[in-house]
mmCIF file of C-alpha atoms and ligand atoms in Angstrom:
data_model
loop_
_atom_site.group_PDB
_atom_site.id
_atom_site.type_symbol
_atom_site.label_atom_id
_atom_site.label_comp_id
_atom_site.label_asym_id
_atom_site.label_seq_id
_atom_site.Cartn_x
_atom_site.Cartn_y
_atom_site.Cartn_z
ATOM 1 C CA MET A 10 0.139 -0.056 0.126
ATOM 2 C CA SER A 11 1.376 3.416 -0.870
ATOM 3 C CA MET A 12 2.040 5.947 1.633
ATOM 4 C CA ILE A 13 -0.686 8.228 0.709
ATOM 5 C CA ASP A 14 -3.231 5.349 0.962
ATOM 6 C CA MET A 15 -2.034 4.233 4.574
ATOM 7 C CA ILE A 16 -2.981 8.165 5.345
ATOM 8 C CA LYS A 17 -6.113 8.185 3.797
ATOM 9 C CA ASP A 18 -7.201 4.740 5.698
ATOM 10 C CA LYS A 19 -5.731 6.292 9.145
ATOM 11 C CA ALA A 20 -8.079 9.542 8.247
ATOM 12 C CA ARG A 21 -11.205 7.318 7.697
ATOM 13 C CA LYS A 22 -10.971 5.678 11.122
ATOM 14 C CA ASN A 23 -11.803 8.987 13.162
ATOM 15 C CA VAL A 24 -13.389 11.739 10.806
ATOM 16 C CA LYS A 25 -12.109 15.336 11.128
ATOM 17 C CA THR A 26 -13.620 18.767 9.691
ATOM 18 C CA ILE A 27 -11.496 20.252 7.449
ATOM 19 C CA VAL A 28 -11.978 23.633 6.161
ATOM 20 C CA LEU A 29 -11.253 24.884 2.860
ATOM 21 C CA PRO A 30 -10.841 28.884 2.641
ATOM 22 C CA GLU A 31 -10.703 28.598 -1.132
ATOM 23 C CA GLY A 32 -14.060 27.763 -1.265
ATOM 24 C CA ASP A 33 -15.502 28.862 -4.778
ATOM 25 C CA GLU A 34 -11.890 27.536 -6.524
ATOM 26 C CA VAL A 35 -13.009 25.224 -9.131
ATOM 27 C CA ARG A 36 -10.292 22.312 -7.968
ATOM 28 C CA THR A 37 -11.343 22.979 -4.325
ATOM 29 C CA VAL A 38 -14.908 22.257 -4.685
ATOM 30 C CA GLU A 39 -14.120 19.266 -7.187
ATOM 31 C CA ALA A 40 -11.991 18.119 -3.996
ATOM 32 C CA SER A 41 -14.743 18.603 -1.743
ATOM 33 C CA VAL A 42 -16.945 16.396 -3.012
ATOM 34 C CA ILE A 43 -14.301 13.436 -3.218
ATOM 35 C CA ILE A 44 -13.139 14.030 0.049
ATOM 36 C CA LYS A 45 -16.621 14.023 1.847
ATOM 37 C CA LYS A 46 -17.539 10.772 -1.052
ATOM 38 C CA GLU A 47 -14.345 9.304 0.250
ATOM 39 C CA GLY A 48 -14.871 9.845 4.094
ATOM 40 C CA LEU A 49 -11.707 11.514 4.871
ATOM 41 C CA ALA A 50 -13.236 14.321 6.234
ATOM 42 C CA GLU A 51 -16.079 16.622 6.932
ATOM 43 C CA PRO A 52 -15.385 18.985 4.368
ATOM 44 C CA ILE A 53 -16.152 22.894 5.091
ATOM 45 C CA LEU A 54 -16.210 25.420 1.976
ATOM 46 C CA ILE A 55 -15.814 29.221 2.756
ATOM 47 C CA GLY A 56 -17.400 31.345 0.494
ATOM 48 C CA ASN A 57 -20.476 32.899 -0.998
ATOM 49 C CA ALA A 58 -23.130 29.568 -1.371
ATOM 50 C CA GLU A 59 -24.301 30.794 -4.861
ATOM 51 C CA LYS A 60 -21.117 31.437 -6.287
ATOM 52 C CA ILE A 61 -19.572 27.883 -5.309
ATOM 53 C CA ALA A 62 -23.054 25.962 -6.432
ATOM 54 C CA ALA A 63 -22.261 28.174 -9.469
ATOM 55 C CA VAL A 64 -18.995 26.704 -10.226
ATOM 56 C CA ALA A 65 -20.228 22.996 -8.667
ATOM 57 C CA LYS A 66 -22.722 22.965 -11.865
ATOM 58 C CA GLU A 67 -19.965 24.194 -14.103
ATOM 59 C CA ILE A 68 -17.964 21.894 -13.644
ATOM 60 C CA GLY A 69 -20.528 18.935 -13.104
ATOM 61 C CA VAL A 70 -20.324 17.866 -9.741
ATOM 62 C CA ASP A 71 -23.038 17.164 -6.750
ATOM 63 C CA ILE A 72 -22.276 19.269 -3.579
ATOM 64 C CA THR A 73 -24.888 17.793 -1.876
ATOM 65 C CA GLY A 74 -24.173 17.589 1.573
ATOM 66 C CA VAL A 75 -20.740 19.283 1.580
ATOM 67 C CA LYS A 76 -20.743 22.135 4.194
ATOM 68 C CA ILE A 77 -20.950 25.800 3.343
ATOM 69 C CA GLU A 78 -19.643 28.972 5.514
ATOM 70 C CA ASP A 79 -20.094 32.396 4.095
ATOM 71 C CA PRO A 80 -17.991 34.896 6.326
ATOM 72 C CA GLU A 81 -20.403 37.864 4.744
ATOM 73 C CA ASN A 82 -23.753 36.056 6.183
ATOM 74 C CA SER A 83 -21.929 34.363 9.420
ATOM 75 C CA ALA A 84 -23.888 34.447 13.147
ATOM 76 C CA LYS A 85 -19.968 33.638 13.975
ATOM 77 C CA ASN A 86 -18.967 37.277 12.673
ATOM 78 C CA GLU A 87 -19.300 39.036 16.083
ATOM 79 C CA GLU A 88 -17.570 36.417 18.007
ATOM 80 C CA TYR A 89 -14.841 35.960 15.457
ATOM 81 C CA THR A 90 -13.982 39.765 15.505
ATOM 82 C CA LYS A 91 -13.995 39.838 19.108
ATOM 83 C CA GLN A 92 -11.957 36.802 19.764
ATOM 84 C CA LEU A 93 -9.718 38.105 16.960
ATOM 85 C CA TYR A 94 -9.263 41.969 18.447
ATOM 86 C CA GLU A 95 -8.304 40.400 21.581
ATOM 87 C CA LEU A 96 -5.890 37.741 20.246
ATOM 88 C CA ARG A 97 -4.116 40.730 18.138
ATOM 89 C CA LYS A 98 -4.590 43.788 19.789
ATOM 90 C CA ALA A 99 -1.127 43.854 21.208
ATOM 91 C CA LYS A 100 0.351 43.859 18.290
ATOM 92 C CA GLY A 101 -1.696 46.948 17.235
ATOM 93 C CA LEU A 102 -4.721 45.769 15.331
ATOM 94 C CA THR A 103 -8.218 47.647 16.159
ATOM 95 C CA GLU A 104 -11.911 46.586 16.180
ATOM 96 C CA GLU A 105 -12.399 48.018 13.132
ATOM 97 C CA ASP A 106 -9.739 46.247 11.035
ATOM 98 C CA ALA A 107 -10.320 42.660 13.110
ATOM 99 C CA ALA A 108 -14.391 42.955 11.828
ATOM 100 C CA LYS A 109 -12.999 43.489 7.839
ATOM 101 C CA LEU A 110 -10.235 40.467 8.531
ATOM 102 C CA VAL A 111 -12.694 38.354 9.705
ATOM 103 C CA LEU A 112 -14.194 38.661 6.353
ATOM 104 C CA ASP A 113 -11.371 37.582 4.637
ATOM 105 C CA PRO A 114 -11.949 33.527 3.912
ATOM 106 C CA MET A 115 -8.627 32.955 5.173
ATOM 107 C CA TYR A 116 -8.882 34.683 8.402
ATOM 108 C CA TYR A 117 -12.177 33.452 8.709
ATOM 109 C CA GLY A 118 -10.816 29.936 8.440
ATOM 110 C CA ILE A 119 -8.475 30.346 10.789
ATOM 111 C CA MET A 120 -10.216 31.500 13.098
ATOM 112 C CA MET A 121 -12.826 28.615 12.853
ATOM 113 C CA VAL A 122 -9.720 26.279 13.819
ATOM 114 C CA LYS A 123 -8.487 28.311 16.954
ATOM 115 C CA LEU A 124 -11.950 28.448 17.958
ATOM 116 C CA GLY A 125 -12.641 24.418 17.392
ATOM 117 C CA ASP A 126 -15.563 25.266 14.702
ATOM 118 C CA ALA A 127 -13.014 22.910 12.645
ATOM 119 C CA ASP A 128 -10.138 20.646 12.995
ATOM 120 C CA GLY A 129 -7.849 21.821 10.404
ATOM 121 C CA LEU A 130 -7.381 24.075 7.599
ATOM 122 C CA VAL A 131 -5.902 23.499 3.959
ATOM 123 C CA SER A 132 -5.342 26.236 1.650
ATOM 124 C CA GLY A 133 -2.660 27.619 -0.972
ATOM 125 C CA ALA A 134 -4.546 26.615 -4.343
ATOM 126 C CA VAL A 135 -4.895 30.350 -4.612
ATOM 127 C CA HIS A 136 -2.980 32.172 -2.047
ATOM 128 C CA THR A 137 0.888 32.012 -1.817
ATOM 129 C CA THR A 138 2.778 30.390 0.944
ATOM 130 C CA GLY A 139 3.384 33.317 3.051
ATOM 131 C CA ASP A 140 -0.323 34.699 2.785
ATOM 132 C CA MET A 141 -1.366 31.109 4.156
ATOM 133 C CA LEU A 142 1.436 30.924 6.758
ATOM 134 C CA ARG A 143 1.239 34.344 8.261
ATOM 135 C CA PRO A 144 -2.055 34.332 9.396
ATOM 136 C CA ALA A 145 -1.735 30.624 10.918
ATOM 137 C CA LEU A 146 1.507 31.590 12.835
ATOM 138 C CA GLN A 147 -0.038 35.020 14.717
ATOM 139 C CA ILE A 148 -3.441 33.396 15.147
ATOM 140 C CA ILE A 149 -3.028 29.522 15.871
ATOM 141 C CA LYS A 150 0.572 29.787 16.956
ATOM 142 C CA THR A 151 2.952 27.012 18.055
ATOM 143 C CA LYS A 152 2.241 23.940 20.183
ATOM 144 C CA PRO A 153 3.194 24.074 23.798
ATOM 145 C CA GLY A 154 6.745 23.190 23.899
ATOM 146 C CA MET A 155 7.579 23.438 20.596
ATOM 147 C CA LYS A 156 9.867 26.822 19.495
ATOM 148 C CA ILE A 157 8.840 27.335 16.010
ATOM 149 C CA VAL A 158 6.780 26.082 12.811
ATOM 150 C CA SER A 159 8.315 24.342 10.300
ATOM 151 C CA SER A 160 7.608 21.526 7.361
ATOM 152 C CA SER A 161 8.202 18.055 6.601
ATOM 153 C CA PHE A 162 7.816 16.963 2.687
ATOM 154 C CA LEU A 163 6.953 12.730 3.089
ATOM 155 C CA MET A 164 9.113 11.327 -0.184
ATOM 156 C CA ASP A 165 7.437 8.443 -1.484
ATOM 157 C CA CYS A 166 10.477 6.650 -3.494
ATOM 158 C CA PRO A 167 10.528 4.116 -6.010
ATOM 159 C CA ASN A 168 13.884 2.598 -4.507
ATOM 160 C CA LYS A 169 12.580 1.040 -1.672
ATOM 161 C CA SER A 170 16.379 0.253 0.115
ATOM 162 C CA LEU A 171 15.926 3.539 0.964
ATOM 163 C CA GLY A 172 14.800 4.953 4.510
ATOM 164 C CA GLU A 173 11.509 3.322 5.699
ATOM 165 C CA ASN A 174 10.819 0.921 2.537
ATOM 166 C CA GLY A 175 11.235 4.069 0.329
ATOM 167 C CA LEU A 176 9.510 6.435 2.690
ATOM 168 C CA LEU A 177 11.773 9.450 3.532
ATOM 169 C CA VAL A 178 11.008 12.484 5.595
ATOM 170 C CA TYR A 179 12.682 15.557 4.932
ATOM 171 C CA ALA A 180 12.741 18.973 6.859
ATOM 172 C CA ASP A 181 12.517 22.337 6.453
ATOM 173 C CA CYS A 182 11.662 22.808 3.089
ATOM 174 C CA VAL A 183 8.903 25.211 2.996
ATOM 175 C CA VAL A 184 8.833 28.098 6.207
ATOM 176 C CA VAL A 185 12.548 28.779 8.149
ATOM 177 C CA PRO A 186 14.694 30.009 5.807
ATOM 178 C CA CYS A 187 17.864 30.060 7.927
ATOM 179 C CA PRO A 188 17.179 28.521 11.394
ATOM 180 C CA THR A 189 19.783 28.871 14.038
ATOM 181 C CA ALA A 190 21.282 25.622 15.911
ATOM 182 C CA GLU A 191 18.144 25.911 18.331
ATOM 183 C CA GLU A 192 15.510 25.980 15.575
ATOM 184 C CA LEU A 193 17.550 23.310 13.515
ATOM 185 C CA ALA A 194 17.177 21.117 16.608
ATOM 186 C CA SER A 195 13.119 22.065 16.916
ATOM 187 C CA ILE A 196 12.753 21.233 13.489
ATOM 188 C CA ALA A 197 14.572 17.761 13.756
ATOM 189 C CA ILE A 198 12.634 16.887 16.586
ATOM 190 C CA ALA A 199 9.131 18.080 15.177
ATOM 191 C CA ALA A 200 10.289 15.853 12.038
ATOM 192 C CA ALA A 201 10.361 13.280 13.848
ATOM 193 C CA ASP A 202 7.107 13.604 15.488
ATOM 194 C CA THR A 203 5.636 13.471 11.708
ATOM 195 C CA ALA A 204 7.261 10.565 10.817
ATOM 196 C CA LYS A 205 5.827 8.894 13.701
ATOM 197 C CA VAL A 206 2.185 10.098 13.730
ATOM 198 C CA LEU A 207 1.700 10.814 10.059
ATOM 199 C CA CYS A 208 3.709 7.862 8.092
ATOM 200 C CA GLY A 209 3.461 5.276 11.209
ATOM 201 C CA ILE A 210 7.336 5.071 11.184
ATOM 202 C CA GLU A 211 8.054 3.444 14.852
ATOM 203 C CA GLU A 212 12.083 4.164 15.074
ATOM 204 C CA PRO A 213 12.372 7.416 13.399
ATOM 205 C CA ARG A 214 15.950 7.892 12.683
ATOM 206 C CA VAL A 215 17.130 11.296 12.114
ATOM 207 C CA ALA A 216 20.136 12.625 10.201
ATOM 208 C CA LEU A 217 21.293 16.461 10.168
ATOM 209 C CA LEU A 218 22.652 16.969 7.130
ATOM 210 C CA SER A 219 26.038 19.176 6.031
ATOM 211 C CA PHE A 220 28.615 19.207 3.378
ATOM 212 C CA SER A 221 30.479 17.231 6.432
ATOM 213 C CA THR A 222 30.744 14.255 8.166
ATOM 214 C CA LYS A 223 31.719 13.924 11.774
ATOM 215 C CA GLY A 224 34.013 16.897 11.262
ATOM 216 C CA SER A 225 35.790 15.758 8.013
ATOM 217 C CA ALA A 226 35.360 19.942 7.358
ATOM 218 C CA LYS A 227 35.357 22.810 9.518
ATOM 219 C CA HIS A 228 33.223 25.604 8.975
ATOM 220 C CA GLU A 229 30.873 28.116 10.849
ATOM 221 C CA LEU A 230 28.285 26.137 8.731
ATOM 222 C CA VAL A 231 29.118 22.983 9.959
ATOM 223 C CA THR A 232 29.695 24.063 13.611
ATOM 224 C CA LYS A 233 25.918 25.358 13.037
ATOM 225 C CA VAL A 234 24.389 21.808 12.462
ATOM 226 C CA GLN A 235 26.593 19.974 15.530
ATOM 227 C CA GLN A 236 25.383 22.431 17.955
ATOM 228 C CA ALA A 237 21.938 21.388 16.682
ATOM 229 C CA VAL A 238 22.572 17.951 17.416
ATOM 230 C CA GLU A 239 23.739 18.405 20.705
ATOM 231 C CA ILE A 240 20.665 20.501 21.592
ATOM 232 C CA ALA A 241 18.468 17.599 20.119
ATOM 233 C CA HIS A 242 20.051 15.343 22.112
ATOM 234 C CA GLN A 243 19.522 17.246 25.340
ATOM 235 C CA GLN A 244 15.886 17.986 24.373
ATOM 236 C CA ALA A 245 15.022 14.886 22.980
ATOM 237 C CA PRO A 246 17.718 11.788 24.497
ATOM 238 C CA ASP A 247 15.905 9.042 23.497
ATOM 239 C CA LEU A 248 15.139 9.970 19.789
ATOM 240 C CA LEU A 249 17.902 8.276 17.573
ATOM 241 C CA LEU A 250 19.709 11.204 15.651
ATOM 242 C CA ASP A 251 23.169 12.295 15.079
ATOM 243 C CA GLY A 252 25.072 14.995 12.320
ATOM 244 C CA GLU A 253 26.346 16.397 11.022
ATOM 245 C CA MET A 254 26.312 13.580 7.701
ATOM 246 C CA GLN A 255 26.407 14.124 4.180
ATOM 247 C CA PHE A 256 23.572 12.741 2.288
ATOM 248 C CA ASP A 257 25.373 9.938 1.331
ATOM 249 C CA ALA A 258 26.753 9.050 4.696
ATOM 250 C CA ALA A 259 23.351 9.106 5.962
ATOM 251 C CA LEU A 260 21.291 6.984 3.378
ATOM 252 C CA VAL A 261 23.974 4.484 2.162
ATOM 253 C CA PRO A 262 24.995 1.880 4.514
ATOM 254 C CA GLU A 263 28.533 1.432 3.537
ATOM 255 C CA VAL A 264 29.158 4.980 3.068
ATOM 256 C CA GLY A 265 27.408 5.646 6.273
ATOM 257 C CA ALA A 266 29.798 2.847 8.052
ATOM 258 C CA SER A 267 33.246 4.159 6.529
ATOM 259 C CA LYS A 268 32.404 7.687 7.493
ATOM 260 C CA ALA A 269 30.323 7.678 10.335
ATOM 261 C CA LYS A 270 31.554 4.385 12.489
ATOM 262 C CA GLY A 271 29.186 3.467 15.051
ATOM 263 C CA SER A 272 26.477 6.255 14.113
ATOM 264 C CA PRO A 273 23.324 4.531 15.189
ATOM 265 C CA VAL A 274 21.511 6.529 12.243
ATOM 266 C CA ALA A 275 24.422 6.976 9.313
ATOM 267 C CA GLY A 276 23.480 4.763 6.213
ATOM 268 C CA ARG A 277 20.167 4.097 7.570
ATOM 269 C CA ALA A 278 18.386 7.414 8.440
ATOM 270 C CA ASN A 279 14.448 7.995 7.547
ATOM 271 C CA VAL A 280 14.443 11.646 8.560
ATOM 272 C CA LEU A 281 16.725 14.086 6.800
ATOM 273 C CA VAL A 282 17.071 17.260 8.553
ATOM 274 C CA PHE A 283 18.669 20.046 6.031
ATOM 275 C CA PRO A 284 20.861 23.080 7.150
ATOM 276 C CA ASP A 285 18.547 25.736 5.547
ATOM 277 C CA LEU A 286 15.601 26.506 3.426
ATOM 278 C CA GLN A 287 17.492 26.463 0.341
ATOM 279 C CA ALA A 288 19.103 23.111 0.636
ATOM 280 C CA GLY A 289 15.680 21.783 1.962
ATOM 281 C CA ASN A 290 13.779 23.217 -1.088
ATOM 282 C CA ILE A 291 16.555 22.326 -3.840
ATOM 283 C CA GLY A 292 16.847 18.830 -2.235
ATOM 284 C CA TYR A 293 12.943 17.686 -2.273
ATOM 285 C CA LYS A 294 12.441 19.049 -6.377
ATOM 286 C CA ILE A 295 15.733 16.756 -6.754
ATOM 287 C CA THR A 296 14.393 14.102 -5.574
ATOM 288 C CA GLN A 297 10.764 14.704 -6.942
ATOM 289 C CA ARG A 298 11.938 15.556 -10.291
ATOM 290 C CA ILE A 299 14.719 13.497 -10.921
ATOM 291 C CA GLY A 300 14.713 10.824 -8.654
ATOM 292 C CA GLY A 301 10.895 10.321 -9.223
ATOM 293 C CA ALA A 302 9.518 10.306 -5.546
ATOM 294 C CA ASP A 303 5.720 11.106 -5.154
ATOM 295 C CA CYS A 304 5.544 14.168 -2.224
ATOM 296 C CA PHE A 305 3.350 15.442 0.385
ATOM 297 C CA ALA A 306 3.978 18.709 2.296
ATOM 298 C CA VAL A 307 2.779 19.055 5.926
ATOM 299 C CA LEU A 308 3.440 22.142 8.532
ATOM 300 C CA GLN A 309 4.183 20.651 11.772
ATOM 301 C CA GLY A 310 4.701 22.504 15.239
ATOM 302 C CA LEU A 311 1.137 24.619 14.894
ATOM 303 C CA ALA A 312 -1.009 24.217 17.704
ATOM 304 C CA LYS A 313 -3.874 22.956 15.591
ATOM 305 C CA PRO A 314 -3.152 21.611 11.754
ATOM 306 C CA CYS A 315 -2.568 24.219 8.862
ATOM 307 C CA ASN A 316 -1.759 22.995 5.650
ATOM 308 C CA ASP A 317 -0.445 24.954 2.309
ATOM 309 C CA LEU A 318 -0.739 23.906 -1.184
ATOM 310 C CA SER A 319 1.173 24.768 -4.136
ATOM 311 C CA ARG A 320 -0.886 27.118 -6.488
ATOM 312 C CA GLY A 321 -0.161 24.524 -9.338
ATOM 313 C CA CYS A 322 -2.037 21.711 -7.162
ATOM 314 C CA SER A 323 -4.452 19.496 -8.644
ATOM 315 C CA VAL A 324 -7.516 18.025 -7.088
ATOM 316 C CA ALA A 325 -5.716 14.839 -6.272
ATOM 317 C CA ASP A 326 -3.263 17.196 -4.055
ATOM 318 C CA ILE A 327 -6.225 18.963 -2.253
ATOM 319 C CA VAL A 328 -7.734 15.690 -1.587
ATOM 320 C CA ASN A 329 -3.903 14.309 -0.265
ATOM 321 C CA THR A 330 -3.215 17.087 1.706
ATOM 322 C CA VAL A 331 -6.782 17.363 3.235
ATOM 323 C CA ALA A 332 -6.091 13.479 4.383
ATOM 324 C CA CYS A 333 -2.859 14.711 6.102
ATOM 325 C CA THR A 334 -4.612 17.541 7.640
ATOM 326 C CA ALA A 335 -7.444 15.153 9.113
ATOM 327 C CA VAL A 336 -4.764 12.587 10.344
ATOM 328 C CA GLN A 337 -2.694 15.384 11.985
ATOM 329 C CA ALA A 338 -5.544 16.567 14.075
ATOM 330 C CA GLN A 339 -6.260 13.423 15.174
HETATM 331 N N1 ACO B 1 7.184 29.497 13.538
HETATM 332 C C1 ACO B 1 6.603 30.354 14.518
HETATM 333 N N2 ACO B 1 6.309 31.619 14.327
HETATM 334 C C2 ACO B 1 6.861 32.127 13.564
HETATM 335 C C3 ACO B 1 7.626 31.667 12.534
HETATM 336 C C4 ACO B 1 7.925 30.241 12.535
HETATM 337 N N3 ACO B 1 8.826 29.918 11.773
HETATM 338 N N4 ACO B 1 8.138 32.436 11.612
HETATM 339 C C5 ACO B 1 7.150 34.103 11.585
HETATM 340 N N5 ACO B 1 6.412 33.757 12.817
HETATM 341 C C6 ACO B 1 5.600 34.409 13.704
HETATM 342 C C7 ACO B 1 6.305 35.717 13.974
HETATM 343 O O1 ACO B 1 6.797 35.742 15.352
HETATM 344 C C8 ACO B 1 5.249 37.043 14.177
HETATM 345 O O2 ACO B 1 4.566 36.717 15.387
HETATM 346 P P1 ACO B 1 3.762 38.073 15.768
HETATM 347 O O3 ACO B 1 3.112 38.857 14.886
HETATM 348 O O4 ACO B 1 2.893 37.331 16.699
HETATM 349 O O5 ACO B 1 4.655 38.517 16.937
HETATM 350 C C9 ACO B 1 4.163 36.283 12.711
HETATM 351 O O6 ACO B 1 4.779 34.860 12.847
HETATM 352 C C10 ACO B 1 4.869 37.423 11.955
HETATM 353 O O7 ACO B 1 6.077 36.753 11.683
HETATM 354 P P2 ACO B 1 6.633 37.795 10.365
HETATM 355 O O8 ACO B 1 8.424 37.981 10.866
HETATM 356 O O9 ACO B 1 6.209 39.393 10.733
HETATM 357 O O10 ACO B 1 6.235 36.812 9.155
HETATM 358 P P3 ACO B 1 7.244 37.139 7.890
HETATM 359 O O11 ACO B 1 6.687 38.045 7.257
HETATM 360 O O12 ACO B 1 8.563 37.221 8.021
HETATM 361 O O13 ACO B 1 6.474 35.601 7.071
HETATM 362 C C11 ACO B 1 7.399 33.275 7.048
HETATM 363 C C12 ACO B 1 6.765 34.585 7.839
HETATM 364 C C13 ACO B 1 5.759 33.754 5.730
HETATM 365 C C14 ACO B 1 7.253 31.786 7.355
HETATM 366 C C15 ACO B 1 8.228 33.785 6.359
HETATM 367 O O14 ACO B 1 9.276 33.419 6.929
HETATM 368 C C16 ACO B 1 8.522 33.199 4.762
HETATM 369 O O15 ACO B 1 7.874 33.633 3.614
HETATM 370 N N6 ACO B 1 8.972 31.699 4.658
HETATM 371 C C17 ACO B 1 9.391 31.161 3.478
HETATM 372 C C18 ACO B 1 7.903 30.925 2.720
HETATM 373 C C19 ACO B 1 8.218 30.119 1.183
HETATM 374 O O16 ACO B 1 8.327 31.007 0.323
HETATM 375 N N7 ACO B 1 8.597 29.039 1.046
HETATM 376 C C20 ACO B 1 9.158 28.485 0.154
HETATM 377 C C21 ACO B 1 7.652 28.025 -1.151
HETATM 378 S S1 ACO B 1 7.219 26.928 -0.591
HETATM 379 C C22 ACO B 1 7.676 25.435 -1.438
HETATM 380 O O17 ACO B 1 8.301 25.118 -2.280
HETATM 381 C C23 ACO B 1 6.283 24.087 -1.426
#
């Protein structure tokens, strides 16, 4: 069974409510019908009901039973405005601005999740990553004990000898441009958690990547990764985690054995932590485009799950991301 089929099975076992703020977007409308029909989640489309019905008619799908929330005509507006104002007044948000923001489907959806009217949110078919992330970071905030929000890419590789039967978790490829050593440690611990919760990997083996393996090169960038390893060991002493190491030392048993002898992770890592966003973002795209891996991104470290789509996403991508979000919400 593929990784995404396993995640979908898990989502069906405990159905969660997932809000889709881009409710009148064509792919989103089509995806909502599939999500409902396959029992992956209870989808809620945000937008004008007539507009959404017109889109459904145009593409020939039946949206009967799919819930719709229209911020312009919602009984919840007053409560959401009040709560949003309370949450952000210290940052200079006025009541008037809060009332305007609540009419924005992205903020309305985030408030639904914040106040427990939905379990998670998926957006990004229209909005950029930053537009989607900022309200989530400002309002949902991090999980208790979690320093930062970051992301993991679940890479399902055709070569089943890699990682966990071909499955690798890459972090961070979306959010934190230049992590400090503390932030890198936090990303590594969060990625191990994602590997467990979402991918069912019972023993995450985390490698912190670099262009150096165990001191083979000396540079401030290498020192930062070494410091991150130390911090992560202090914060999660039971986690199998090691570094710094090169990509091949992390993945290839013979290279791991020769370059990082005795490491519990080298040569058999299933979670790979990149030193910064440039490396991570380039790394996942190489694995996808040249390595032929299927990949799915999720945010980690948020108090409640919200996930981003690529603007070039397909209907299937939206369905898959909703399934991942639903499992995170469990
Ligand atoms: N974790 C937790 N909170 C955060 C984080 C984080 N990683 N980053 C910012 N915040 C918080 C801030 O503390 C602040 O909170 P406050 O307003 O309550 O004080 C709030 O979020 C806004 O912070 P800013 O610094 O003003 O936000 P910024 O404008 O820098 O945006 C963002 C943050 C969107 C995450 C930015 O770092 C970013 O653009 N990252 C890269 C996104 C991207 O383009 N990725 C690549 C493409 S995606 C792909 O290829 C799949």
